[in-house]
Amino acid sequence: MKTLQLVFAAGSNATSTLTIANPKDGLTLDEVKAAVAKIQPIMVTRSGAALTGFKKAVIVNTTEEELV
């Protein structure tokens, strides 16, 4: 399974991560930054704090192996 993790600054030394399943293949940082610019203003943390900046985007690939 592949996920896209968007990491945001959320106040002093705190971060908040948004994980998106199955991002499109070939996604670029410029595309991510354009999308982040649209969604960041409406996002808050669980405690209600505003996100203060975009830190990074990471693609995470995981695999499952069934134990037999």
mmCIF file with all atom_site columns, N, CA and C in Angstrom:
data_model
loop_
_atom_site.group_PDB
_atom_site.id
_atom_site.type_symbol
_atom_site.label_atom_id
_atom_site.label_alt_id
_atom_site.label_comp_id
_atom_site.label_asym_id
_atom_site.label_entity_id
_atom_site.label_seq_id
_atom_site.pdbx_PDB_ins_code
_atom_site.Cartn_x
_atom_site.Cartn_y
_atom_site.Cartn_z
_atom_site.occupancy
_atom_site.B_iso_or_equiv
_atom_site.pdbx_formal_charge
_atom_site.auth_seq_id
_atom_site.auth_comp_id
_atom_site.auth_asym_id
_atom_site.auth_atom_id
_atom_site.pdbx_PDB_model_num
ATOM 1   N N  . MET A 1 1  ? 0.849  -1.179  0.000   1.00 0.00 ? 1  MET A N  1
ATOM 2   C CA . MET A 1 1  ? 0.000  0.000   0.000   1.00 0.00 ? 1  MET A CA 1
ATOM 3   C C  . MET A 1 1  ? 0.888  1.232   0.000   1.00 0.00 ? 1  MET A C  1
ATOM 4   N N  . LYS A 1 2  ? 0.470  2.242   -0.721  1.00 0.00 ? 2  LYS A N  1
ATOM 5   C CA . LYS A 1 2  ? 1.216  3.483   -0.812  1.00 0.00 ? 2  LYS A CA 1
ATOM 6   C C  . LYS A 1 2  ? 0.371  4.595   -0.205  1.00 0.00 ? 2  LYS A C  1
ATOM 7   N N  . THR A 1 3  ? 1.013  5.466   0.602   1.00 0.00 ? 3  THR A N  1
ATOM 8   C CA . THR A 1 3  ? 0.322  6.620   1.167   1.00 0.00 ? 3  THR A CA 1
ATOM 9   C C  . THR A 1 3  ? 1.169  7.866   0.961   1.00 0.00 ? 3  THR A C  1
ATOM 10  N N  . LEU A 1 4  ? 0.509  9.003   0.987   1.00 0.00 ? 4  LEU A N  1
ATOM 11  C CA . LEU A 1 4  ? 1.165  10.302  0.951   1.00 0.00 ? 4  LEU A CA 1
ATOM 12  C C  . LEU A 1 4  ? 0.971  10.923  2.322   1.00 0.00 ? 4  LEU A C  1
ATOM 13  N N  . GLN A 1 5  ? 2.057  11.286  2.981   1.00 0.00 ? 5  GLN A N  1
ATOM 14  C CA . GLN A 1 5  ? 1.968  11.945  4.280   1.00 0.00 ? 5  GLN A CA 1
ATOM 15  C C  . GLN A 1 5  ? 2.364  13.409  4.112   1.00 0.00 ? 5  GLN A C  1
ATOM 16  N N  . LEU A 1 6  ? 1.449  14.291  4.505   1.00 0.00 ? 6  LEU A N  1
ATOM 17  C CA . LEU A 1 6  ? 1.710  15.723  4.484   1.00 0.00 ? 6  LEU A CA 1
ATOM 18  C C  . LEU A 1 6  ? 1.948  16.160  5.913   1.00 0.00 ? 6  LEU A C  1
ATOM 19  N N  . VAL A 1 7  ? 3.104  16.744  6.170   1.00 0.00 ? 7  VAL A N  1
ATOM 20  C CA . VAL A 1 7  ? 3.471  17.151  7.517   1.00 0.00 ? 7  VAL A CA 1
ATOM 21  C C  . VAL A 1 7  ? 3.408  18.678  7.594   1.00 0.00 ? 7  VAL A C  1
ATOM 22  N N  . PHE A 1 8  ? 2.669  19.157  8.599   1.00 0.00 ? 8  PHE A N  1
ATOM 23  C CA . PHE A 1 8  ? 2.472  20.586  8.793   1.00 0.00 ? 8  PHE A CA 1
ATOM 24  C C  . PHE A 1 8  ? 3.018  21.019  10.149  1.00 0.00 ? 8  PHE A C  1
ATOM 25  N N  . ALA A 1 9  ? 3.483  22.262  10.234  1.00 0.00 ? 9  ALA A N  1
ATOM 26  C CA . ALA A 1 9  ? 3.808  22.868  11.521  1.00 0.00 ? 9  ALA A CA 1
ATOM 27  C C  . ALA A 1 9  ? 2.490  23.291  12.151  1.00 0.00 ? 9  ALA A C  1
ATOM 28  N N  . ALA A 1 10 ? 2.407  23.100  13.465  1.00 0.00 ? 10 ALA A N  1
ATOM 29  C CA . ALA A 1 10 ? 1.157  23.420  14.166  1.00 0.00 ? 10 ALA A CA 1
ATOM 30  C C  . ALA A 1 10 ? 1.478  24.062  15.507  1.00 0.00 ? 10 ALA A C  1
ATOM 31  N N  . GLY A 1 11 ? 1.938  25.289  15.469  1.00 0.00 ? 11 GLY A N  1
ATOM 32  C CA . GLY A 1 11 ? 2.300  25.957  16.708  1.00 0.00 ? 11 GLY A CA 1
ATOM 33  C C  . GLY A 1 11 ? 3.770  25.756  17.017  1.00 0.00 ? 11 GLY A C  1
ATOM 34  N N  . SER A 1 12 ? 4.150  26.044  18.250  1.00 0.00 ? 12 SER A N  1
ATOM 35  C CA . SER A 1 12 ? 5.559  25.970  18.627  1.00 0.00 ? 12 SER A CA 1
ATOM 36  C C  . SER A 1 12 ? 6.010  24.520  18.784  1.00 0.00 ? 12 SER A C  1
ATOM 37  N N  . ASN A 1 13 ? 6.878  24.098  17.896  1.00 0.00 ? 13 ASN A N  1
ATOM 38  C CA . ASN A 1 13 ? 7.495  22.771  17.913  1.00 0.00 ? 13 ASN A CA 1
ATOM 39  C C  . ASN A 1 13 ? 6.528  21.606  17.734  1.00 0.00 ? 13 ASN A C  1
ATOM 40  N N  . ALA A 1 14 ? 5.294  21.832  17.398  1.00 0.00 ? 14 ALA A N  1
ATOM 41  C CA . ALA A 1 14 ? 4.334  20.743  17.178  1.00 0.00 ? 14 ALA A CA 1
ATOM 42  C C  . ALA A 1 14 ? 4.169  20.516  15.676  1.00 0.00 ? 14 ALA A C  1
ATOM 43  N N  . THR A 1 15 ? 3.793  19.296  15.329  1.00 0.00 ? 15 THR A N  1
ATOM 44  C CA . THR A 1 15 ? 3.480  18.991  13.932  1.00 0.00 ? 15 THR A CA 1
ATOM 45  C C  . THR A 1 15 ? 2.171  18.231  13.866  1.00 0.00 ? 15 THR A C  1
ATOM 46  N N  . SER A 1 16 ? 1.584  18.249  12.692  1.00 0.00 ? 16 SER A N  1
ATOM 47  C CA . SER A 1 16 ? 0.369  17.498  12.423  1.00 0.00 ? 16 SER A CA 1
ATOM 48  C C  . SER A 1 16 ? 0.552  16.837  11.063  1.00 0.00 ? 16 SER A C  1
ATOM 49  N N  . THR A 1 17 ? 0.149  15.568  10.960  1.00 0.00 ? 17 THR A N  1
ATOM 50  C CA . THR A 1 17 ? 0.340  14.826  9.724   1.00 0.00 ? 17 THR A CA 1
ATOM 51  C C  . THR A 1 17 ? -1.003 14.389  9.152   1.00 0.00 ? 17 THR A C  1
ATOM 52  N N  . LEU A 1 18 ? -1.188 14.667  7.880   1.00 0.00 ? 18 LEU A N  1
ATOM 53  C CA . LEU A 1 18 ? -2.360 14.219  7.143   1.00 0.00 ? 18 LEU A CA 1
ATOM 54  C C  . LEU A 1 18 ? -1.899 13.090  6.226   1.00 0.00 ? 18 LEU A C  1
ATOM 55  N N  . THR A 1 19 ? -2.517 11.907  6.350   1.00 0.00 ? 19 THR A N  1
ATOM 56  C CA . THR A 1 19 ? -2.148 10.755  5.538   1.00 0.00 ? 19 THR A CA 1
ATOM 57  C C  . THR A 1 19 ? -3.234 10.484  4.511   1.00 0.00 ? 19 THR A C  1
ATOM 58  N N  . ILE A 1 20 ? -2.827 10.372  3.251   1.00 0.00 ? 20 ILE A N  1
ATOM 59  C CA . ILE A 1 20 ? -3.747 10.156  2.143   1.00 0.00 ? 20 ILE A CA 1
ATOM 60  C C  . ILE A 1 20 ? -3.393 8.829   1.479   1.00 0.00 ? 20 ILE A C  1
ATOM 61  N N  . ALA A 1 21 ? -4.351 7.925   1.403   1.00 0.00 ? 21 ALA A N  1
ATOM 62  C CA . ALA A 1 21 ? -4.124 6.613   0.801   1.00 0.00 ? 21 ALA A CA 1
ATOM 63  C C  . ALA A 1 21 ? -4.131 6.708   -0.722  1.00 0.00 ? 21 ALA A C  1
ATOM 64  N N  . ASN A 1 22 ? -3.317 5.900   -1.337  1.00 0.00 ? 22 ASN A N  1
ATOM 65  C CA . ASN A 1 22 ? -3.271 5.724   -2.789  1.00 0.00 ? 22 ASN A CA 1
ATOM 66  C C  . ASN A 1 22 ? -3.114 7.025   -3.579  1.00 0.00 ? 22 ASN A C  1
ATOM 67  N N  . PRO A 1 23 ? -2.056 7.799   -3.319  1.00 0.00 ? 23 PRO A N  1
ATOM 68  C CA . PRO A 1 23 ? -1.842 9.002   -4.130  1.00 0.00 ? 23 PRO A CA 1
ATOM 69  C C  . PRO A 1 23 ? -1.518 8.621   -5.564  1.00 0.00 ? 23 PRO A C  1
ATOM 70  N N  . LYS A 1 24 ? -1.758 9.534   -6.476  1.00 0.00 ? 24 LYS A N  1
ATOM 71  C CA . LYS A 1 24 ? -1.523 9.211   -7.886  1.00 0.00 ? 24 LYS A CA 1
ATOM 72  C C  . LYS A 1 24 ? -0.035 9.001   -8.149  1.00 0.00 ? 24 LYS A C  1
ATOM 73  N N  . ASP A 1 25 ? 0.254  8.182   -9.117  1.00 0.00 ? 25 ASP A N  1
ATOM 74  C CA . ASP A 1 25 ? 1.638  7.915   -9.510  1.00 0.00 ? 25 ASP A CA 1
ATOM 75  C C  . ASP A 1 25 ? 2.240  9.170   -10.139 1.00 0.00 ? 25 ASP A C  1
ATOM 76  N N  . GLY A 1 26 ? 3.525  9.371   -9.907  1.00 0.00 ? 26 GLY A N  1
ATOM 77  C CA . GLY A 1 26 ? 4.227  10.487  -10.521 1.00 0.00 ? 26 GLY A CA 1
ATOM 78  C C  . GLY A 1 26 ? 3.962  11.835  -9.880  1.00 0.00 ? 26 GLY A C  1
ATOM 79  N N  . LEU A 1 27 ? 3.405  11.847  -8.693  1.00 0.00 ? 27 LEU A N  1
ATOM 80  C CA . LEU A 1 27 ? 3.084  13.089  -7.999  1.00 0.00 ? 27 LEU A CA 1
ATOM 81  C C  . LEU A 1 27 ? 4.360  13.895  -7.756  1.00 0.00 ? 27 LEU A C  1
ATOM 82  N N  . THR A 1 28 ? 4.302  15.206  -8.001  1.00 0.00 ? 28 THR A N  1
ATOM 83  C CA . THR A 1 28 ? 5.475  16.061  -7.802  1.00 0.00 ? 28 THR A CA 1
ATOM 84  C C  . THR A 1 28 ? 5.276  16.960  -6.590  1.00 0.00 ? 28 THR A C  1
ATOM 85  N N  . LEU A 1 29 ? 6.382  17.470  -6.058  1.00 0.00 ? 29 LEU A N  1
ATOM 86  C CA . LEU A 1 29 ? 6.315  18.379  -4.921  1.00 0.00 ? 29 LEU A CA 1
ATOM 87  C C  . LEU A 1 29 ? 5.548  19.650  -5.288  1.00 0.00 ? 29 LEU A C  1
ATOM 88  N N  . ASP A 1 30 ? 5.694  20.130  -6.501  1.00 0.00 ? 30 ASP A N  1
ATOM 89  C CA . ASP A 1 30 ? 4.962  21.329  -6.926  1.00 0.00 ? 30 ASP A CA 1
ATOM 90  C C  . ASP A 1 30 ? 3.452  21.090  -6.910  1.00 0.00 ? 30 ASP A C  1
ATOM 91  N N  . GLU A 1 31 ? 3.021  19.895  -7.340  1.00 0.00 ? 31 GLU A N  1
ATOM 92  C CA . GLU A 1 31 ? 1.592  19.560  -7.300  1.00 0.00 ? 31 GLU A CA 1
ATOM 93  C C  . GLU A 1 31 ? 1.086  19.499  -5.861  1.00 0.00 ? 31 GLU A C  1
ATOM 94  N N  . VAL A 1 32 ? 1.902  18.914  -4.989  1.00 0.00 ? 32 VAL A N  1
ATOM 95  C CA . VAL A 1 32 ? 1.518  18.825  -3.579  1.00 0.00 ? 32 VAL A CA 1
ATOM 96  C C  . VAL A 1 32 ? 1.415  20.224  -2.971  1.00 0.00 ? 32 VAL A C  1
ATOM 97  N N  . LYS A 1 33 ? 2.398  21.065  -3.233  1.00 0.00 ? 33 LYS A N  1
ATOM 98  C CA . LYS A 1 33 ? 2.381  22.426  -2.677  1.00 0.00 ? 33 LYS A CA 1
ATOM 99  C C  . LYS A 1 33 ? 1.160  23.208  -3.155  1.00 0.00 ? 33 LYS A C  1
ATOM 100 N N  . ALA A 1 34 ? 0.761  23.025  -4.404  1.00 0.00 ? 34 ALA A N  1
ATOM 101 C CA . ALA A 1 34 ? -0.422 23.708  -4.929  1.00 0.00 ? 34 ALA A CA 1
ATOM 102 C C  . ALA A 1 34 ? -1.681 23.241  -4.204  1.00 0.00 ? 34 ALA A C  1
ATOM 103 N N  . ALA A 1 35 ? -1.778 21.939  -3.946  1.00 0.00 ? 35 ALA A N  1
ATOM 104 C CA . ALA A 1 35 ? -2.943 21.403  -3.228  1.00 0.00 ? 35 ALA A CA 1
ATOM 105 C C  . ALA A 1 35 ? -2.925 21.847  -1.767  1.00 0.00 ? 35 ALA A C  1
ATOM 106 N N  . VAL A 1 36 ? -1.761 21.829  -1.159  1.00 0.00 ? 36 VAL A N  1
ATOM 107 C CA . VAL A 1 36 ? -1.635 22.254  0.247   1.00 0.00 ? 36 VAL A CA 1
ATOM 108 C C  . VAL A 1 36 ? -2.073 23.701  0.413   1.00 0.00 ? 36 VAL A C  1
ATOM 109 N N  . ALA A 1 37 ? -1.724 24.544  -0.540  1.00 0.00 ? 37 ALA A N  1
ATOM 110 C CA . ALA A 1 37 ? -2.109 25.956  -0.462  1.00 0.00 ? 37 ALA A CA 1
ATOM 111 C C  . ALA A 1 37 ? -3.627 26.126  -0.406  1.00 0.00 ? 37 ALA A C  1
ATOM 112 N N  . LYS A 1 38 ? -4.349 25.189  -0.999  1.00 0.00 ? 38 LYS A N  1
ATOM 113 C CA . LYS A 1 38 ? -5.814 25.253  -1.004  1.00 0.00 ? 38 LYS A CA 1
ATOM 114 C C  . LYS A 1 38 ? -6.425 24.693  0.279   1.00 0.00 ? 38 LYS A C  1
ATOM 115 N N  . ILE A 1 39 ? -5.820 23.641  0.837   1.00 0.00 ? 39 ILE A N  1
ATOM 116 C CA . ILE A 1 39 ? -6.454 22.988  1.988   1.00 0.00 ? 39 ILE A CA 1
ATOM 117 C C  . ILE A 1 39 ? -5.944 23.464  3.345   1.00 0.00 ? 39 ILE A C  1
ATOM 118 N N  . GLN A 1 40 ? -4.713 23.947  3.410   1.00 0.00 ? 40 GLN A N  1
ATOM 119 C CA . GLN A 1 40 ? -4.149 24.350  4.702   1.00 0.00 ? 40 GLN A CA 1
ATOM 120 C C  . GLN A 1 40 ? -4.984 25.398  5.433   1.00 0.00 ? 40 GLN A C  1
ATOM 121 N N  . PRO A 1 41 ? -5.527 26.405  4.754   1.00 0.00 ? 41 PRO A N  1
ATOM 122 C CA . PRO A 1 41 ? -6.286 27.430  5.480   1.00 0.00 ? 41 PRO A CA 1
ATOM 123 C C  . PRO A 1 41 ? -7.530 26.904  6.214   1.00 0.00 ? 41 PRO A C  1
ATOM 124 N N  . ILE A 1 42 ? -8.047 25.749  5.812   1.00 0.00 ? 42 ILE A N  1
ATOM 125 C CA . ILE A 1 42 ? -9.259 25.245  6.466   1.00 0.00 ? 42 ILE A CA 1
ATOM 126 C C  . ILE A 1 42 ? -8.984 24.103  7.434   1.00 0.00 ? 42 ILE A C  1
ATOM 127 N N  . MET A 1 43 ? -7.717 23.735  7.580   1.00 0.00 ? 43 MET A N  1
ATOM 128 C CA . MET A 1 43 ? -7.368 22.618  8.455   1.00 0.00 ? 43 MET A CA 1
ATOM 129 C C  . MET A 1 43 ? -6.964 23.102  9.840   1.00 0.00 ? 43 MET A C  1
ATOM 130 N N  . VAL A 1 44 ? -7.322 22.314  10.847  1.00 0.00 ? 44 VAL A N  1
ATOM 131 C CA . VAL A 1 44 ? -6.906 22.555  12.229  1.00 0.00 ? 44 VAL A CA 1
ATOM 132 C C  . VAL A 1 44 ? -6.510 21.218  12.854  1.00 0.00 ? 44 VAL A C  1
ATOM 133 N N  . THR A 1 45 ? -5.791 21.284  13.962  1.00 0.00 ? 45 THR A N  1
ATOM 134 C CA . THR A 1 45 ? -5.423 20.071  14.680  1.00 0.00 ? 45 THR A CA 1
ATOM 135 C C  . THR A 1 45 ? -6.613 19.584  15.490  1.00 0.00 ? 45 THR A C  1
ATOM 136 N N  . ARG A 1 46 ? -6.466 18.420  16.118  1.00 0.00 ? 46 ARG A N  1
ATOM 137 C CA . ARG A 1 46 ? -7.534 17.883  16.962  1.00 0.00 ? 46 ARG A CA 1
ATOM 138 C C  . ARG A 1 46 ? -7.896 18.838  18.089  1.00 0.00 ? 46 ARG A C  1
ATOM 139 N N  . SER A 1 47 ? -6.927 19.590  18.562  1.00 0.00 ? 47 SER A N  1
ATOM 140 C CA . SER A 1 47 ? -7.186 20.531  19.657  1.00 0.00 ? 47 SER A CA 1
ATOM 141 C C  . SER A 1 47 ? -7.713 21.874  19.155  1.00 0.00 ? 47 SER A C  1
ATOM 142 N N  . GLY A 1 48 ? -7.822 22.019  17.838  1.00 0.00 ? 48 GLY A N  1
ATOM 143 C CA . GLY A 1 48 ? -8.369 23.241  17.267  1.00 0.00 ? 48 GLY A CA 1
ATOM 144 C C  . GLY A 1 48 ? -7.338 24.278  16.860  1.00 0.00 ? 48 GLY A C  1
ATOM 145 N N  . ALA A 1 49 ? -6.055 23.954  16.972  1.00 0.00 ? 49 ALA A N  1
ATOM 146 C CA . ALA A 1 49 ? -5.001 24.892  16.595  1.00 0.00 ? 49 ALA A CA 1
ATOM 147 C C  . ALA A 1 49 ? -4.863 24.945  15.071  1.00 0.00 ? 49 ALA A C  1
ATOM 148 N N  . ALA A 1 50 ? -4.601 26.138  14.575  1.00 0.00 ? 50 ALA A N  1
ATOM 149 C CA . ALA A 1 50 ? -4.389 26.310  13.133  1.00 0.00 ? 50 ALA A CA 1
ATOM 150 C C  . ALA A 1 50 ? -3.028 25.764  12.728  1.00 0.00 ? 50 ALA A C  1
ATOM 151 N N  . LEU A 1 51 ? -2.934 25.274  11.500  1.00 0.00 ? 51 LEU A N  1
ATOM 152 C CA . LEU A 1 51 ? -1.656 24.830  10.980  1.00 0.00 ? 51 LEU A CA 1
ATOM 153 C C  . LEU A 1 51 ? -0.892 26.057  10.508  1.00 0.00 ? 51 LEU A C  1
ATOM 154 N N  . THR A 1 52 ? 0.351  26.186  10.931  1.00 0.00 ? 52 THR A N  1
ATOM 155 C CA . THR A 1 52 ? 1.102  27.412  10.667  1.00 0.00 ? 52 THR A CA 1
ATOM 156 C C  . THR A 1 52 ? 2.024  27.333  9.470   1.00 0.00 ? 52 THR A C  1
ATOM 157 N N  . GLY A 1 53 ? 2.204  26.163  8.898   1.00 0.00 ? 53 GLY A N  1
ATOM 158 C CA . GLY A 1 53 ? 3.056  26.046  7.728   1.00 0.00 ? 53 GLY A CA 1
ATOM 159 C C  . GLY A 1 53 ? 3.173  24.610  7.244   1.00 0.00 ? 53 GLY A C  1
ATOM 160 N N  . PHE A 1 54 ? 3.593  24.474  6.007   1.00 0.00 ? 54 PHE A N  1
ATOM 161 C CA . PHE A 1 54 ? 3.819  23.162  5.398   1.00 0.00 ? 54 PHE A CA 1
ATOM 162 C C  . PHE A 1 54 ? 5.284  22.819  5.580   1.00 0.00 ? 54 PHE A C  1
ATOM 163 N N  . LYS A 1 55 ? 5.575  21.614  6.088   1.00 0.00 ? 55 LYS A N  1
ATOM 164 C CA . LYS A 1 55 ? 6.954  21.206  6.331   1.00 0.00 ? 55 LYS A CA 1
ATOM 165 C C  . LYS A 1 55 ? 7.487  20.273  5.256   1.00 0.00 ? 55 LYS A C  1
ATOM 166 N N  . LYS A 1 56 ? 6.741  19.181  4.969   1.00 0.00 ? 56 LYS A N  1
ATOM 167 C CA . LYS A 1 56 ? 7.239  18.230  3.971   1.00 0.00 ? 56 LYS A CA 1
ATOM 168 C C  . LYS A 1 56 ? 6.146  17.285  3.518   1.00 0.00 ? 56 LYS A C  1
ATOM 169 N N  . ALA A 1 57 ? 6.436  16.626  2.398   1.00 0.00 ? 57 ALA A N  1
ATOM 170 C CA . ALA A 1 57 ? 5.559  15.579  1.856   1.00 0.00 ? 57 ALA A CA 1
ATOM 171 C C  . ALA A 1 57 ? 6.404  14.329  1.681   1.00 0.00 ? 57 ALA A C  1
ATOM 172 N N  . VAL A 1 58 ? 5.834  13.176  2.088   1.00 0.00 ? 58 VAL A N  1
ATOM 173 C CA . VAL A 1 58 ? 6.566  11.914  2.033   1.00 0.00 ? 58 VAL A CA 1
ATOM 174 C C  . VAL A 1 58 ? 5.659  10.838  1.449   1.00 0.00 ? 58 VAL A C  1
ATOM 175 N N  . ILE A 1 59 ? 6.177  10.091  0.484   1.00 0.00 ? 59 ILE A N  1
ATOM 176 C CA . ILE A 1 59 ? 5.478  8.903   -0.011  1.00 0.00 ? 59 ILE A CA 1
ATOM 177 C C  . ILE A 1 59 ? 5.987  7.722   0.820   1.00 0.00 ? 59 ILE A C  1
ATOM 178 N N  . VAL A 1 60 ? 5.038  6.962   1.384   1.00 0.00 ? 60 VAL A N  1
ATOM 179 C CA . VAL A 1 60 ? 5.393  5.795   2.200   1.00 0.00 ? 60 VAL A CA 1
ATOM 180 C C  . VAL A 1 60 ? 4.830  4.552   1.516   1.00 0.00 ? 60 VAL A C  1
ATOM 181 N N  . ASN A 1 61 ? 5.700  3.602   1.251   1.00 0.00 ? 61 ASN A N  1
ATOM 182 C CA . ASN A 1 61 ? 5.300  2.323   0.664   1.00 0.00 ? 61 ASN A CA 1
ATOM 183 C C  . ASN A 1 61 ? 5.391  1.247   1.730   1.00 0.00 ? 61 ASN A C  1
ATOM 184 N N  . THR A 1 62 ? 4.296  0.509   1.911   1.00 0.00 ? 62 THR A N  1
ATOM 185 C CA . THR A 1 62 ? 4.302  -0.590  2.863   1.00 0.00 ? 62 THR A CA 1
ATOM 186 C C  . THR A 1 62 ? 3.856  -1.862  2.157   1.00 0.00 ? 62 THR A C  1
ATOM 187 N N  . THR A 1 63 ? 4.328  -2.957  2.663   1.00 0.00 ? 63 THR A N  1
ATOM 188 C CA . THR A 1 63 ? 3.908  -4.246  2.117   1.00 0.00 ? 63 THR A CA 1
ATOM 189 C C  . THR A 1 63 ? 3.412  -5.115  3.268   1.00 0.00 ? 63 THR A C  1
ATOM 190 N N  . GLU A 1 64 ? 2.554  -6.035  2.929   1.00 0.00 ? 64 GLU A N  1
ATOM 191 C CA . GLU A 1 64 ? 2.040  -6.972  3.902   1.00 0.00 ? 64 GLU A CA 1
ATOM 192 C C  . GLU A 1 64 ? 2.559  -8.356  3.576   1.00 0.00 ? 64 GLU A C  1
ATOM 193 N N  . GLU A 1 65 ? 2.922  -9.071  4.598   1.00 0.00 ? 65 GLU A N  1
ATOM 194 C CA . GLU A 1 65 ? 3.363  -10.441 4.411   1.00 0.00 ? 65 GLU A CA 1
ATOM 195 C C  . GLU A 1 65 ? 2.605  -11.300 5.427   1.00 0.00 ? 65 GLU A C  1
ATOM 196 N N  . GLU A 1 66 ? 1.776  -12.170 4.913   1.00 0.00 ? 66 GLU A N  1
ATOM 197 C CA . GLU A 1 66 ? 0.986  -13.037 5.796   1.00 0.00 ? 66 GLU A CA 1
ATOM 198 C C  . GLU A 1 66 ? 1.873  -14.103 6.387   1.00 0.00 ? 66 GLU A C  1
ATOM 199 N N  . LEU A 1 67 ? 1.732  -14.282 7.696   1.00 0.00 ? 67 LEU A N  1
ATOM 200 C CA . LEU A 1 67 ? 2.470  -15.338 8.368   1.00 0.00 ? 67 LEU A CA 1
ATOM 201 C C  . LEU A 1 67 ? 1.699  -16.636 8.226   1.00 0.00 ? 67 LEU A C  1
ATOM 202 N N  . VAL A 1 68 ? 2.391  -17.687 7.806   1.00 0.00 ? 68 VAL A N  1
ATOM 203 C CA . VAL A 1 68 ? 1.739  -18.983 7.624   1.00 0.00 ? 68 VAL A CA 1
ATOM 204 C C  . VAL A 1 68 ? 2.373  -20.043 8.483   1.00 0.00 ? 68 VAL A C  1
#
